[in-house]
Short mmCIF file of C-alpha atoms in Angstrom, two decimals:
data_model
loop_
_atom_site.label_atom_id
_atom_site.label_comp_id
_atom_site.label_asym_id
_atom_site.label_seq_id
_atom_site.Cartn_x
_atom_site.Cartn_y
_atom_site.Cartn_z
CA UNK A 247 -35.75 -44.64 -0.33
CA UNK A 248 -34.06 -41.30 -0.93
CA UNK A 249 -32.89 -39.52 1.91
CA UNK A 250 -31.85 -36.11 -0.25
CA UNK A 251 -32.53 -33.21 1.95
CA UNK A 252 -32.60 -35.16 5.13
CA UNK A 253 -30.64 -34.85 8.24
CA UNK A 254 -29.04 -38.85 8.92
CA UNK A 255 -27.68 -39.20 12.14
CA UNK A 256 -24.80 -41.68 11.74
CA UNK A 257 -24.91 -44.93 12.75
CA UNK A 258 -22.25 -44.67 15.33
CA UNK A 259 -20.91 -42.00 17.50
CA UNK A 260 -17.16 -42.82 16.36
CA UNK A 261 -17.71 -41.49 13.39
CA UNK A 262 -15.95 -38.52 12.72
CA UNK A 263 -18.28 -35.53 12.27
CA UNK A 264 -17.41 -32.08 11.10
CA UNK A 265 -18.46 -30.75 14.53
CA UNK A 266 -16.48 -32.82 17.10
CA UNK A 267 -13.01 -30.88 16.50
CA UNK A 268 -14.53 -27.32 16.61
CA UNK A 269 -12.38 -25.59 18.74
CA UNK A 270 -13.55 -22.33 20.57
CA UNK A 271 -13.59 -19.39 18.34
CA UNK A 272 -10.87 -17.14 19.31
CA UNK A 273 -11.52 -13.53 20.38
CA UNK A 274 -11.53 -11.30 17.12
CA UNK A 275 -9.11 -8.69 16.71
CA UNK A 276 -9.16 -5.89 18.17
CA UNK A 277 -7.14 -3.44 16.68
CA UNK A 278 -6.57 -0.18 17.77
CA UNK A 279 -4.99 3.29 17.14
CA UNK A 280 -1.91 3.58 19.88
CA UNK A 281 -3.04 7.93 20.49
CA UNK A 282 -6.79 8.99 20.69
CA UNK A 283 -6.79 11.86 18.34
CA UNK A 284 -8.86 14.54 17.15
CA UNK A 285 -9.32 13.63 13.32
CA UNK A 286 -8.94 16.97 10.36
CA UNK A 287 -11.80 17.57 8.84
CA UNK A 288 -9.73 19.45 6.05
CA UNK A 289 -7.46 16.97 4.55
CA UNK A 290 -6.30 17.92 1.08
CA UNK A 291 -5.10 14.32 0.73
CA UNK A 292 -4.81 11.08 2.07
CA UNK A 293 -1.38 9.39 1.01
CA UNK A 294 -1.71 5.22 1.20
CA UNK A 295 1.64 3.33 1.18
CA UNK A 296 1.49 -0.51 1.04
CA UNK A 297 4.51 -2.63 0.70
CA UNK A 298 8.07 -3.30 2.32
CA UNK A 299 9.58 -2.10 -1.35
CA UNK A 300 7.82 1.31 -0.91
CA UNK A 301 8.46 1.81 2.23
CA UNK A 302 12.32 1.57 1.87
CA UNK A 303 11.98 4.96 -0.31
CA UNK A 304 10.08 6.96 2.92
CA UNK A 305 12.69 8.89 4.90
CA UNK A 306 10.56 8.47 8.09
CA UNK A 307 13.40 11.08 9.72
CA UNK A 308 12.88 13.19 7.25
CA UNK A 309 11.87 16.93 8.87
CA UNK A 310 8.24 17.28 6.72
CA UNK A 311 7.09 14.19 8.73
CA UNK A 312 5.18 13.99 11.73
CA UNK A 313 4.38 10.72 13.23
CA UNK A 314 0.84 11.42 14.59
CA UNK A 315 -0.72 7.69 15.26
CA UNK A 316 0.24 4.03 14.40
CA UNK A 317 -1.29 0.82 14.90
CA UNK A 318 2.24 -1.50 16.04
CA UNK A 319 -0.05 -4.78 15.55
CA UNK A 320 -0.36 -4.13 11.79
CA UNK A 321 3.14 -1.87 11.08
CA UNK A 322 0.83 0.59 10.54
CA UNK A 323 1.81 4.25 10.97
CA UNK A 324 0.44 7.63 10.27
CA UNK A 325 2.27 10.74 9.59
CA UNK A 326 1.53 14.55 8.49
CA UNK A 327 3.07 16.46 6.05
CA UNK A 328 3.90 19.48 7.93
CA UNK A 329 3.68 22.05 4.95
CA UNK A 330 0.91 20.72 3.63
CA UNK A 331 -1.85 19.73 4.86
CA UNK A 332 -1.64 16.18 3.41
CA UNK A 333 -1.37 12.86 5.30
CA UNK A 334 0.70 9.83 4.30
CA UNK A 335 -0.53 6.29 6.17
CA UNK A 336 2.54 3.44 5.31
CA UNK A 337 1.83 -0.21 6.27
CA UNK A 338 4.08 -3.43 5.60
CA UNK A 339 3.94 -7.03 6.66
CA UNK A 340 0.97 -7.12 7.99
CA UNK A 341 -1.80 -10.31 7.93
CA UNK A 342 -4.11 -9.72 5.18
CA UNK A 343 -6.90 -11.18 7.00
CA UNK A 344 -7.02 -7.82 9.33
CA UNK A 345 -7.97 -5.78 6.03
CA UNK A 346 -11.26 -4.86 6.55
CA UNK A 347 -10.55 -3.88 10.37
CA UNK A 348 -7.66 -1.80 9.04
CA UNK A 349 -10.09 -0.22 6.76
CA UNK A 350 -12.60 0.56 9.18
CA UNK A 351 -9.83 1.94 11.36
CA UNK A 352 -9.27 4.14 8.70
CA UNK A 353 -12.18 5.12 7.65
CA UNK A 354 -13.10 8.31 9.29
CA UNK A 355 -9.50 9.68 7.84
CA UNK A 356 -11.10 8.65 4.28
CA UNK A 357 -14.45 9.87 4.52
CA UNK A 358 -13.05 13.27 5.59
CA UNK A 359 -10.66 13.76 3.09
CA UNK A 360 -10.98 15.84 -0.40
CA UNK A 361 -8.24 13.18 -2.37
CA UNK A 362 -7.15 9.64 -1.66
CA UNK A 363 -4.36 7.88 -3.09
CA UNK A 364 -2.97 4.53 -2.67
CA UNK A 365 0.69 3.65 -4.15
CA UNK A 366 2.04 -0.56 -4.01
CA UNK A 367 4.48 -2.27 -5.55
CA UNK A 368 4.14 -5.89 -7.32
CA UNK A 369 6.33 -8.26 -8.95
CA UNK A 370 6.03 -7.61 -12.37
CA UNK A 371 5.89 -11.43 -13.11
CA UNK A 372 2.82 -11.06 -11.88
CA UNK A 373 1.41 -8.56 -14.32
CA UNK A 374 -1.09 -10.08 -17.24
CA UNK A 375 -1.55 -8.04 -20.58
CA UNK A 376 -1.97 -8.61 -24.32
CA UNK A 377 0.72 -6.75 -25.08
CA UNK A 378 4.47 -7.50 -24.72
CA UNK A 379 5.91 -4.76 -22.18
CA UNK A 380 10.00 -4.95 -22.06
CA UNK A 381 10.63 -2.13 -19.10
CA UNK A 382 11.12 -3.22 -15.69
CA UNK A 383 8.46 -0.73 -14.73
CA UNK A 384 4.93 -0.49 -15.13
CA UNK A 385 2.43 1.60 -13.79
CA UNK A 386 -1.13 1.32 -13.69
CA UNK A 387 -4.46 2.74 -12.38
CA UNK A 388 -7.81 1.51 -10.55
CA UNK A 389 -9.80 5.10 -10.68
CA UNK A 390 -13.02 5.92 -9.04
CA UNK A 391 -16.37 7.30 -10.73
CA UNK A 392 -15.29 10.77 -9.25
CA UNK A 393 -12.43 11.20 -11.00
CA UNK A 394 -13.27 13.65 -13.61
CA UNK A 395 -9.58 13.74 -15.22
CA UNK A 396 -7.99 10.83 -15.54
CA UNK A 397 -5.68 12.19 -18.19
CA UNK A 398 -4.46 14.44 -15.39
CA UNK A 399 -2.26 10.94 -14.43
CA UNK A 400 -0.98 9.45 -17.42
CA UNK A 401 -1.14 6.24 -15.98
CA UNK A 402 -3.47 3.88 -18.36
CA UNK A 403 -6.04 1.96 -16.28
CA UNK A 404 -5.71 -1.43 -14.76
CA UNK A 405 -6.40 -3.65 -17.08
CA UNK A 406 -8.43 -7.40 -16.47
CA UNK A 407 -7.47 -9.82 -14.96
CA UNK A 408 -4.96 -8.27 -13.23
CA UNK A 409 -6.31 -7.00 -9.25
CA UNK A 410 -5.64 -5.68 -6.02
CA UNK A 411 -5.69 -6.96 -2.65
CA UNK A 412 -5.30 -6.32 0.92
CA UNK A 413 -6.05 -2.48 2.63
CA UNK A 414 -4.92 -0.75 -1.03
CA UNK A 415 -8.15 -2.36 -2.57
CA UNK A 416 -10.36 -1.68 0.78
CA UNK A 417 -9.51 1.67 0.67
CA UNK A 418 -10.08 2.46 -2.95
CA UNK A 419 -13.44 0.30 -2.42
CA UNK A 420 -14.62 2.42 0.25
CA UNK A 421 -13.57 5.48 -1.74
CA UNK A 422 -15.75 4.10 -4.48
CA UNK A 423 -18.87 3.53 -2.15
CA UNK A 424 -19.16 6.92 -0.70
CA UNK A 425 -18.73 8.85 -4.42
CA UNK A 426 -15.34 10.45 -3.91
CA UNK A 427 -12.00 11.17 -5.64
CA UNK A 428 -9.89 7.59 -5.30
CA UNK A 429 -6.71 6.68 -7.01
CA UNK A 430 -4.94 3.20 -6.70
CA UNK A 431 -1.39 3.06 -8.45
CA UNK A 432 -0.15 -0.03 -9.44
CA UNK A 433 3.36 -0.16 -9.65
CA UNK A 434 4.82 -3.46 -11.30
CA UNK A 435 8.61 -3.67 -10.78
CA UNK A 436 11.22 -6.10 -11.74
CA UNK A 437 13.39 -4.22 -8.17
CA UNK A 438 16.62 -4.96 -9.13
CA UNK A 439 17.59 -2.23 -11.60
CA UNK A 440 18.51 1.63 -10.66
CA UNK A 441 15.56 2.33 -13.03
CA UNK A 442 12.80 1.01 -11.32
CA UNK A 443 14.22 4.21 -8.28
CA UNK A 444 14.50 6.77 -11.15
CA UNK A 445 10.63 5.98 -11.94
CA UNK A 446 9.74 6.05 -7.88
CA UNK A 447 11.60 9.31 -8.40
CA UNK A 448 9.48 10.93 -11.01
CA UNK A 449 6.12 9.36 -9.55
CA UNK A 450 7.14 11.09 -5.80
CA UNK A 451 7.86 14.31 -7.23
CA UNK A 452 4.86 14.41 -9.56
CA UNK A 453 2.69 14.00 -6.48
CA UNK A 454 4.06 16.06 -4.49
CA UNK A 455 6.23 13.50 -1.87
CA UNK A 456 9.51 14.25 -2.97
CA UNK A 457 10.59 16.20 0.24
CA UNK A 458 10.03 12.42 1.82
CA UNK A 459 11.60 10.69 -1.08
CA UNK A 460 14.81 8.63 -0.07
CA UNK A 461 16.54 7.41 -3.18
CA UNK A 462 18.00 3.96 -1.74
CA UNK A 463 17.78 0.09 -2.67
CA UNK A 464 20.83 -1.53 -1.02
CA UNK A 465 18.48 -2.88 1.68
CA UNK A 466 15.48 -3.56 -1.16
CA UNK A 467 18.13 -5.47 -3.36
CA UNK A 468 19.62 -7.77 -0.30
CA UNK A 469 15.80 -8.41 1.00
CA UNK A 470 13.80 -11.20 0.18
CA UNK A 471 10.69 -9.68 -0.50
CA UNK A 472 9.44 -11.73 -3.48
CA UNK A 473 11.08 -15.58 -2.54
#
């Protein structure tokens, strides 16, 4: 007799089932912004850093920086640009399973904003292309329908099977899903070359971050980001 698509109750109980070492479900996160603030309804742009690389090239004391909001539980933190009215969001080692609540947290900040760009660095081992690429730096971009001008960039567009993970690709997702401008640079570094800081130099200055620009890698090249 078949017994497809029947439930069989075994024919004793010390039988291991799936079900007997369920443990409790814990709580979900709750994450949550440290300062309830009013959020600008006139951002010119929305700055997304993602990395421990990147964010060894932020002068955080730097005097065009105001630290506005942070979320400690996710090294999350939120600054202004004091001249302009720009904001730049920097995250780093944080559990890529709280992405989509970091999104969400974020979201009002997005969905108010004119621009949104996200910046992250990846080992450029991990980069796949047809072509043979010999620079130690490589940067590439994930645009959204909005963008008119993507010439405006110069940076050729992502191409398969490489991807993005983690907030970077929630954000430029959600960017995607309400119709506005979205930009995700890739940045694929080799991180142990003064070139790979001359490029971070250039790409800061072209948008507009070099007044927050700090031009160090003694800490990046002792780290062990990518063992």
């Amino acid at each position: 007799m078949s017994l497809f698509g029947e439930i069989v109750e075994p024919a004793s109980r010390t039988i291991w089932e799936d079900w007997d070492d369920v443990l409790p479900e814990s709580d979900d996160s709750k994450l949550q912004w440290q300062n309830k603030i009013e959020i600008s309804q006139d951002i010119d742009t929305f700055y997304f850093i993602d990395g421990k690389y990147l964010n060894y090239f932020i002068d955080l004391q730097s005097q065009q920086l105001q630290l506005i909001n942070e979320i400690k539980e996710a090294n999350l933190r939120l600054y202004k640009i004091k001249l302009l009215n720009k904001y730049l969001c920097t995250i780093r080692d944080y559990d890529i399973v709280l992405s989509s609540e970091i999104v969400q947290l974020l979201e009002p900040y997005l969905e108010s904003c004119k621009n949104v760009m996200t910046i992250q660095t990846i080992p450029i081992s991990e980069y796949r292309s047809t072509q043979f690429h010999v620079q130690p730096c490589v940067i590439r971009g994930l645009y959204t329908s909005a963008i008119a001008n993507k010439s405006e960039f110069e940076f050729p567009k992502l191409e398969q099977p490489n991807m993005i993970s983690g907030v970077a690709a929630g954000v430029i997702s959600l960017r995607e899903r309400l119709d506005k401008n979205g930009i995700a640079l890739i940045c694929y570094m080799e991180n142990t070359d003064d070139y790979q800081v001359e490029e971070l130099q250039k790409l800061f200055d072209k948008l507009d971050l070099g007044s927050v620009y700090k031009p160090t890698i003694n800490n990046v090249i002792n780290s062990n980001l990518y063992i």
